[in-house]
PDB file of N, CA and C in Angstrom:
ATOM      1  N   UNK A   1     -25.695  72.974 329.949  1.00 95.00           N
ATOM      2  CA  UNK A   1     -24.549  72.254 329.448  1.00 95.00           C
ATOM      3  C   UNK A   1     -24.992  70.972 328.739  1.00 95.00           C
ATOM      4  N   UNK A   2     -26.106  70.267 329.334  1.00 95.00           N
ATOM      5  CA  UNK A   2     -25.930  69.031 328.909  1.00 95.00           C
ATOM      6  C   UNK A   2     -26.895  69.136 327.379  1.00 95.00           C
ATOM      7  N   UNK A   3     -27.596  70.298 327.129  1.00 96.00           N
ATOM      8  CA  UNK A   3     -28.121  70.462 326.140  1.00 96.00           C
ATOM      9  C   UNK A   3     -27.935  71.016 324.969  1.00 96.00           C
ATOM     10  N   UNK A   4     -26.581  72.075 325.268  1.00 96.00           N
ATOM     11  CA  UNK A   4     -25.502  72.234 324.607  1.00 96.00           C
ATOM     12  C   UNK A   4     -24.838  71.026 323.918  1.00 96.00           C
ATOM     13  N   UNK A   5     -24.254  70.214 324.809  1.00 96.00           N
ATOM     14  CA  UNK A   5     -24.202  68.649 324.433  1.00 96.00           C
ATOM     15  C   UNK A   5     -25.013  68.134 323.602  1.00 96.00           C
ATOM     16  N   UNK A   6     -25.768  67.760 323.983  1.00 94.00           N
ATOM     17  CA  UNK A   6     -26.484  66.766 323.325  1.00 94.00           C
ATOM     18  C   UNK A   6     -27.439  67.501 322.094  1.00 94.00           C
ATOM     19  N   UNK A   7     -27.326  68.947 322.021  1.00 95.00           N
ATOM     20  CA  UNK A   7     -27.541  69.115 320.171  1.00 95.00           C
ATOM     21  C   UNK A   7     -26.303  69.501 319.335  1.00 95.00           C
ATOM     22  N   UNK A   8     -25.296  68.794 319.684  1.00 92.00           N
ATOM     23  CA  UNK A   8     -23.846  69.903 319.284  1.00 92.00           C
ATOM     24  C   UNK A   8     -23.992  71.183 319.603  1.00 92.00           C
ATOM     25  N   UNK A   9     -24.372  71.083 320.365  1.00 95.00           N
ATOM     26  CA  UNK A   9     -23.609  73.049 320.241  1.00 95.00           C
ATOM     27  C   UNK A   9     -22.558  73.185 320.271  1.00 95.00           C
ATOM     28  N   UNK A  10     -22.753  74.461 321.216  1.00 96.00           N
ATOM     29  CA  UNK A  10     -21.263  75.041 321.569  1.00 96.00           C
ATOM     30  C   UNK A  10     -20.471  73.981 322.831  1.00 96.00           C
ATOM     31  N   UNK A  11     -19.405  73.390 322.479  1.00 97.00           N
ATOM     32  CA  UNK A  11     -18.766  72.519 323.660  1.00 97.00           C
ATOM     33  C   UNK A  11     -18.118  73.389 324.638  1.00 97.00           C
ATOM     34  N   UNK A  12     -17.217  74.337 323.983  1.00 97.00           N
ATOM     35  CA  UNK A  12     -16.986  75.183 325.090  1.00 97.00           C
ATOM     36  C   UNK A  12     -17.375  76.087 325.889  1.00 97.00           C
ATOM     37  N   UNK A  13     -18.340  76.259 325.691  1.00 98.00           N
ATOM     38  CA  UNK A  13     -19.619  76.888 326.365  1.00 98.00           C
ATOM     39  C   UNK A  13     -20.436  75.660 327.167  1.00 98.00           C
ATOM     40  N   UNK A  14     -20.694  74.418 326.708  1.00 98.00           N
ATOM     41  CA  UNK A  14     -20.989  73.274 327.937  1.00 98.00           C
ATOM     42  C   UNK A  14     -19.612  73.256 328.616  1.00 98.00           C
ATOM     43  N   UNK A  15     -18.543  73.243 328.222  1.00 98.00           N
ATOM     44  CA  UNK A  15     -17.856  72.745 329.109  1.00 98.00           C
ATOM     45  C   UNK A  15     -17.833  74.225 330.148  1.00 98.00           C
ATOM     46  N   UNK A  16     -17.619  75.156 329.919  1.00 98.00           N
ATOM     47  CA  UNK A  16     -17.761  76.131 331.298  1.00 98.00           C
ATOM     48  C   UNK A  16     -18.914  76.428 332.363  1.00 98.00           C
ATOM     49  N   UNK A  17     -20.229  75.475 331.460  1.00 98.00           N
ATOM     50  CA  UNK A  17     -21.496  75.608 332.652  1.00 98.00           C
ATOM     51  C   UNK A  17     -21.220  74.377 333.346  1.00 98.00           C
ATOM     52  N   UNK A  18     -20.617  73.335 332.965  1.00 98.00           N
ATOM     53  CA  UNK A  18     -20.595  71.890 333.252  1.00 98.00           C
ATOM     54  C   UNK A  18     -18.894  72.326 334.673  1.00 98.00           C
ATOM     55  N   UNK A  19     -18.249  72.685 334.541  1.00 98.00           N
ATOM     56  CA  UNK A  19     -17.305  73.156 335.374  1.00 98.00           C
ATOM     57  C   UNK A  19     -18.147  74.098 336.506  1.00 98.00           C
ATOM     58  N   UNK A  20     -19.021  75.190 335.840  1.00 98.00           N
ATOM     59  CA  UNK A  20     -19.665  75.585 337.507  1.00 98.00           C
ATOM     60  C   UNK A  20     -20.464  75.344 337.650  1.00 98.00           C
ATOM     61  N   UNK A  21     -21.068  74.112 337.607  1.00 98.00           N
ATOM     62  CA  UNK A  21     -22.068  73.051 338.591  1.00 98.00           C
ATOM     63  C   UNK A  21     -21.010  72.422 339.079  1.00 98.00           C
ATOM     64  N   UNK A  22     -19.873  71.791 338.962  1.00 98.00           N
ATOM     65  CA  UNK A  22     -19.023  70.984 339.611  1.00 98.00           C
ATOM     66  C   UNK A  22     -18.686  71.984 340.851  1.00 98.00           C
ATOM     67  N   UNK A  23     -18.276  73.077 340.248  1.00 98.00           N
ATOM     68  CA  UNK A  23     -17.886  74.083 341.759  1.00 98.00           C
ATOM     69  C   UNK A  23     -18.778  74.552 342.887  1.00 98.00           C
ATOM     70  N   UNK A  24     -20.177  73.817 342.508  1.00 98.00           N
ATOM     71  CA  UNK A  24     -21.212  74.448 343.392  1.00 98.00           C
ATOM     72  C   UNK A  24     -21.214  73.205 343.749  1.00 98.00           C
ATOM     73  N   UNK A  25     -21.169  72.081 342.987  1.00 97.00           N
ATOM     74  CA  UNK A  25     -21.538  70.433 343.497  1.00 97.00           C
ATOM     75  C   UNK A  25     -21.323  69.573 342.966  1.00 97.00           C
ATOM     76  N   UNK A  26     -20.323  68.627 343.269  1.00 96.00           N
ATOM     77  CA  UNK A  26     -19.760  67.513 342.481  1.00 96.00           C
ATOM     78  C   UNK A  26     -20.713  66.723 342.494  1.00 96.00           C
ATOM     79  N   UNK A  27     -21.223  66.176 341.431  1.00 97.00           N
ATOM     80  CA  UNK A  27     -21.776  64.434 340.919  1.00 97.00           C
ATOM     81  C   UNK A  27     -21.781  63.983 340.357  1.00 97.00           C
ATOM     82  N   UNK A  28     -22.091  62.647 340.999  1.00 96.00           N
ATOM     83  CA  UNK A  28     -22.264  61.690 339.223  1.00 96.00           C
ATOM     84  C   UNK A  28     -22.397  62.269 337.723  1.00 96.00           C
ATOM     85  N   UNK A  29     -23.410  62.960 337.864  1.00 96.00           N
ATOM     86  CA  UNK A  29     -24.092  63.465 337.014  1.00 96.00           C
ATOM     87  C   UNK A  29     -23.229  64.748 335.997  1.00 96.00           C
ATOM     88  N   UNK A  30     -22.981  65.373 336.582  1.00 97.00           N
ATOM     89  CA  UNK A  30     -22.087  66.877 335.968  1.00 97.00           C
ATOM     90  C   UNK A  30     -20.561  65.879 335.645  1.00 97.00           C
ATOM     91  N   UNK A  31     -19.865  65.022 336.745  1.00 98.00           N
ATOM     92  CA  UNK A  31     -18.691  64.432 336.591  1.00 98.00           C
ATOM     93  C   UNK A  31     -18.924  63.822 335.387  1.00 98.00           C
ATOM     94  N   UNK A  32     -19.573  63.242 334.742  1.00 98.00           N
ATOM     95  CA  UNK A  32     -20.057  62.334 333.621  1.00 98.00           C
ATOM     96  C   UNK A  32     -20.412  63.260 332.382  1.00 98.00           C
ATOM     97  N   UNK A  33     -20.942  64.172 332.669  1.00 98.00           N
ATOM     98  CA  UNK A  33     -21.183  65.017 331.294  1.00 98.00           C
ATOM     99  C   UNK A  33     -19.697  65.934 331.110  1.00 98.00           C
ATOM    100  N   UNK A  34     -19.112  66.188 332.002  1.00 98.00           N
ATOM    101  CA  UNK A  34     -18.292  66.976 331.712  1.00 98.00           C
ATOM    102  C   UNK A  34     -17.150  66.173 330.769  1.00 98.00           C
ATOM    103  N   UNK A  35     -17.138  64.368 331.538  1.00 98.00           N
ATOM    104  CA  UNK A  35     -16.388  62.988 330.527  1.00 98.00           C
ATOM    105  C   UNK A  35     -16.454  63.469 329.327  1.00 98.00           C
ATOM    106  N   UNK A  36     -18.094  63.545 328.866  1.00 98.00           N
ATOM    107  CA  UNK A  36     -18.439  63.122 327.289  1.00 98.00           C
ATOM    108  C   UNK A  36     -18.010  64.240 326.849  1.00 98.00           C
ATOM    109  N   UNK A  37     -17.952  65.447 327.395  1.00 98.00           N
ATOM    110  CA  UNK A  37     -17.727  66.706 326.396  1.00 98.00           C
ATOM    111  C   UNK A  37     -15.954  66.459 326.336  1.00 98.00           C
ATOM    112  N   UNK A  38     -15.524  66.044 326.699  1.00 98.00           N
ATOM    113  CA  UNK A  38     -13.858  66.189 327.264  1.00 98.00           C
ATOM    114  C   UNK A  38     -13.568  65.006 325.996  1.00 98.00           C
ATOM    115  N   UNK A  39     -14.570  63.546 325.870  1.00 97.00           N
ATOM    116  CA  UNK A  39     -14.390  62.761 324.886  1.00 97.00           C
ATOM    117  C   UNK A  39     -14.432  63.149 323.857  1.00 97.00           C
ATOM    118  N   UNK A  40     -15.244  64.111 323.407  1.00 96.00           N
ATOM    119  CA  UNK A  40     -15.948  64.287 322.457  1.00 96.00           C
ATOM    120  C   UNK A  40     -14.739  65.598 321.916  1.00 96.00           C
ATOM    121  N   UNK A  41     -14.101  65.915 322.575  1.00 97.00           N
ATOM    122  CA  UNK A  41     -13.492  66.994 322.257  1.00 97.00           C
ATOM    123  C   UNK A  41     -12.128  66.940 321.849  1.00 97.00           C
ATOM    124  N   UNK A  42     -11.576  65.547 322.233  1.00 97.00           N
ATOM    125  CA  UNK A  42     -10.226  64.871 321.930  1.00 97.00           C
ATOM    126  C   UNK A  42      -9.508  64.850 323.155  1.00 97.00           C
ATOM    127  N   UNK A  43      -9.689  65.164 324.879  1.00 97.00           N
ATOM    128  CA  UNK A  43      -9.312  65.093 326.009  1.00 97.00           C
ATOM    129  C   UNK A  43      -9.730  63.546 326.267  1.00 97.00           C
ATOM    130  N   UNK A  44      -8.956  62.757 325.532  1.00 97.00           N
ATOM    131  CA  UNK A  44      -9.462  61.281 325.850  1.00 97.00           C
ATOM    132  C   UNK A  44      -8.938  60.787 327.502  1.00 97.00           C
ATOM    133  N   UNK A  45      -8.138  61.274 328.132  1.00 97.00           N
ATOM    134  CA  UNK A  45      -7.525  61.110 328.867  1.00 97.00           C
ATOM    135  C   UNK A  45      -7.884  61.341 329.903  1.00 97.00           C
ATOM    136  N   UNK A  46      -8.347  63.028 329.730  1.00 97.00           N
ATOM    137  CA  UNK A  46      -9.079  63.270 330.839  1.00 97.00           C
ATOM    138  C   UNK A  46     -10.639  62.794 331.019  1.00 97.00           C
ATOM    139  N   UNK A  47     -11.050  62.394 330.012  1.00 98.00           N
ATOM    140  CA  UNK A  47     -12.654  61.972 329.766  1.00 98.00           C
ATOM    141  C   UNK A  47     -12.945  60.201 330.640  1.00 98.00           C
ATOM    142  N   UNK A  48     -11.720  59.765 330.332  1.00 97.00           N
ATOM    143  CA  UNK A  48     -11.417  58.312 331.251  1.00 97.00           C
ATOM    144  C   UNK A  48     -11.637  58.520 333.115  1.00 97.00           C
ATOM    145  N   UNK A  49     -10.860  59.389 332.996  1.00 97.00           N
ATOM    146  CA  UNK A  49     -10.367  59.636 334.483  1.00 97.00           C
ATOM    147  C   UNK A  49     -11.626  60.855 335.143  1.00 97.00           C
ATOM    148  N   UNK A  50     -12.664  61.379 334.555  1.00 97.00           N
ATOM    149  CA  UNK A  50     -14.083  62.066 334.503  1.00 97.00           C
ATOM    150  C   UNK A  50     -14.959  60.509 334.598  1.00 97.00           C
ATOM    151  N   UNK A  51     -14.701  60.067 334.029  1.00 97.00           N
ATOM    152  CA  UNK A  51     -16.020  59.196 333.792  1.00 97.00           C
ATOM    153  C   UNK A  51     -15.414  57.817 335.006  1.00 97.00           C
ATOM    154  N   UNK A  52     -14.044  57.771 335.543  1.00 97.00           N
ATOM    155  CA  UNK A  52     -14.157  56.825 336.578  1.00 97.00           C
ATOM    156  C   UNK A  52     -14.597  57.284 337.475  1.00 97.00           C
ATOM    157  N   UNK A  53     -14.581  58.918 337.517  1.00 97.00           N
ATOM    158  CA  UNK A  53     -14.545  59.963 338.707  1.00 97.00           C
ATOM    159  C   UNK A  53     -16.071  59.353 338.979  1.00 97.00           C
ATOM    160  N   UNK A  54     -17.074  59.592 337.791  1.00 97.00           N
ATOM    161  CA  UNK A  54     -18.426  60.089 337.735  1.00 97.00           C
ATOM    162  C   UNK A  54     -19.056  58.772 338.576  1.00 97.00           C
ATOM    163  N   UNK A  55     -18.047  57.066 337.823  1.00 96.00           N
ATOM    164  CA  UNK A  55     -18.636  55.774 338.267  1.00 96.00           C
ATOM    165  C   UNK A  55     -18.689  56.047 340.190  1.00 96.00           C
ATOM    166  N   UNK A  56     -17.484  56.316 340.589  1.00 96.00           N
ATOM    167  CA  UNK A  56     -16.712  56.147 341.948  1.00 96.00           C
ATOM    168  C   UNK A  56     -17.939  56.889 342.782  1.00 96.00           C
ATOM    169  N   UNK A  57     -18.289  58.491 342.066  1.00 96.00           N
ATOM    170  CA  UNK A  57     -19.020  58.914 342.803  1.00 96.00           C
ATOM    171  C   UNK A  57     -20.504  58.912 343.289  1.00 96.00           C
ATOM    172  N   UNK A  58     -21.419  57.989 342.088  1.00 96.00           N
ATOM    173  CA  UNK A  58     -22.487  57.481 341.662  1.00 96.00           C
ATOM    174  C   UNK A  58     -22.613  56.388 342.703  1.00 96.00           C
ATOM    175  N   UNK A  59     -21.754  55.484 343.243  1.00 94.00           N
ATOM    176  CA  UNK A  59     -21.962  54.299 343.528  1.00 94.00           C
ATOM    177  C   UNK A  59     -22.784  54.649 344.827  1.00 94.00           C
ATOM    178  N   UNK A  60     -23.793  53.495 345.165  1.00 91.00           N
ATOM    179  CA  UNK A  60     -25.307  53.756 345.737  1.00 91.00           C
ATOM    180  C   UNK A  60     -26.401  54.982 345.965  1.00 91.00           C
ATOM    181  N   UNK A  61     -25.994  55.341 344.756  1.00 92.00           N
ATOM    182  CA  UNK A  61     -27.370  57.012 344.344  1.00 92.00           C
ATOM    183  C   UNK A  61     -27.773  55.798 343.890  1.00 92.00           C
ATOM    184  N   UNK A  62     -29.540  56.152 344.186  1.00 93.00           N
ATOM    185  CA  UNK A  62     -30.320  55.217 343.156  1.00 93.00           C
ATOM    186  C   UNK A  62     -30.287  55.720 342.067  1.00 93.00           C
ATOM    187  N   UNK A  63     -30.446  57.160 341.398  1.00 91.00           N
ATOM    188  CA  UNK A  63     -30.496  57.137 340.135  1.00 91.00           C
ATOM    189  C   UNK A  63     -29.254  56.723 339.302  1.00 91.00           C
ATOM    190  N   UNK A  64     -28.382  56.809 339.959  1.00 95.00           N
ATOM    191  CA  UNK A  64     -27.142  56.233 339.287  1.00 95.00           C
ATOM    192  C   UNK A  64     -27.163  54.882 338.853  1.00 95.00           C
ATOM    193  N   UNK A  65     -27.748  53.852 340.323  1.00 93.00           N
ATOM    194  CA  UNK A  65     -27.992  52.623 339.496  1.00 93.00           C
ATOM    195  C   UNK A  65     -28.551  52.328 338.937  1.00 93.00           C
ATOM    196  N   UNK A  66     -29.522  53.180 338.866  1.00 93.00           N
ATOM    197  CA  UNK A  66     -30.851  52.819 337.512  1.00 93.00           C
ATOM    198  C   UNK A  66     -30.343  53.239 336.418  1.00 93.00           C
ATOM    199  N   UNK A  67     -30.107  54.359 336.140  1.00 90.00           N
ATOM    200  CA  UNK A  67     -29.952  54.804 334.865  1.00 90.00           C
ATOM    201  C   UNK A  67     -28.001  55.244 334.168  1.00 90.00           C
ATOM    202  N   UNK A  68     -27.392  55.501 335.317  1.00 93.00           N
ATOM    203  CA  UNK A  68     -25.848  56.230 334.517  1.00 93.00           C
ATOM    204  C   UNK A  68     -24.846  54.779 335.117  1.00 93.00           C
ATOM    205  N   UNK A  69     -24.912  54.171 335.789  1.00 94.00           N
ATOM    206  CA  UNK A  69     -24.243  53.194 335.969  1.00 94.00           C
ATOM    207  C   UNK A  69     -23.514  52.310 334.653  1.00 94.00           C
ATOM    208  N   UNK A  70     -24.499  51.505 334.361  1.00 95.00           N
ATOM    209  CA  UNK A  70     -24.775  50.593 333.134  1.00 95.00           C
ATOM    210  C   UNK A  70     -24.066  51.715 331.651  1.00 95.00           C
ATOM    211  N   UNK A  71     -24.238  52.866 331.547  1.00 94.00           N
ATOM    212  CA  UNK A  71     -23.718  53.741 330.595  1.00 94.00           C
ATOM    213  C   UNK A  71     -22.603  54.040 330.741  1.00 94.00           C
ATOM    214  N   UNK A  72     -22.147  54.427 332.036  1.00 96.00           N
ATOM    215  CA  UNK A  72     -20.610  55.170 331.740  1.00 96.00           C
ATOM    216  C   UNK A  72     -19.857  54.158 332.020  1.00 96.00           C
ATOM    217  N   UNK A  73     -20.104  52.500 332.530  1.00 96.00           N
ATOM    218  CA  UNK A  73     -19.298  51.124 332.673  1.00 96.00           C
ATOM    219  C   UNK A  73     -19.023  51.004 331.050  1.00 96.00           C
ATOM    220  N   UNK A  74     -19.923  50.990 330.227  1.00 96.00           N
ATOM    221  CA  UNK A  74     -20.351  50.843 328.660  1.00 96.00           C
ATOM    222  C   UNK A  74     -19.012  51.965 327.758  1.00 96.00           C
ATOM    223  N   UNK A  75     -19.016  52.700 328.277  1.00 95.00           N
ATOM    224  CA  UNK A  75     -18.315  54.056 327.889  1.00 95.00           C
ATOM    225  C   UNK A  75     -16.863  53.909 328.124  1.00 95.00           C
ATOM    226  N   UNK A  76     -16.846  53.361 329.149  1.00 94.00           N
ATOM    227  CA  UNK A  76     -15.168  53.384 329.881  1.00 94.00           C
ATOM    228  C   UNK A  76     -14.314  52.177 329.151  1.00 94.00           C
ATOM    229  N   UNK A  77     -15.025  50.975 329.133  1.00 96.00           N
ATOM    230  CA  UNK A  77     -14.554  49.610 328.439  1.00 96.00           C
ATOM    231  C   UNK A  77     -14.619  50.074 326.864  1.00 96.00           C
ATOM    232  N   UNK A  78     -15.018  51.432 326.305  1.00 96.00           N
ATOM    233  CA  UNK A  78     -15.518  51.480 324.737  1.00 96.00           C
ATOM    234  C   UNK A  78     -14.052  52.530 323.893  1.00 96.00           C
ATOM    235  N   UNK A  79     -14.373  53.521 325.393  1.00 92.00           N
ATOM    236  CA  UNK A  79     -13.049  54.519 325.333  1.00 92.00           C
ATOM    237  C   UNK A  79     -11.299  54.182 325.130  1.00 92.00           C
ATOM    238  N   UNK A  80     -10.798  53.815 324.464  1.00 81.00           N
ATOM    239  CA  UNK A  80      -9.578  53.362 324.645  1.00 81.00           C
ATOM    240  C   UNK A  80      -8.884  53.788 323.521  1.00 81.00           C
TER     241      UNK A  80
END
């Protein structure tokens, strides 16, 4: 999914691998990519409420504070 993403591909095809990683395991991580594809796709609405999901659920993963924290705070204040 997230590579789908991140060369344009196919979105709706990330968005259905990005939905069953969420059903096997919610995180930061999948909650947040699934945001950008949902942004990126004109689901501004739901991409807000993904990407508070992704902040809420991130909070004390270290990799979250190292690296997706600082991005999807960046994203959420940008989204409007």
């Amino acid at each position: 999914a997230a590579y789908l993403f991140n060369s344009n591909g196919d979105l709706a095809r990330a968005m259905t691998l990005v939905d069953k990683s969420i059903a096997i395991q919610s995180n930061w991580r999948n909650e947040w990519l699934r945001a950008q594809i949902q942004w990126k796709t004109g689901k501004k609405v739901e991409a807000r409420a993904g990407a508070e999901k992704a902040l809420a659920i991130g909070k004390g993963d270290e990799g979250f504070e190292a690296f997706g924290r600082d991005q999807i705070t960046k994203a959420i204040a940008t989204w409007k």
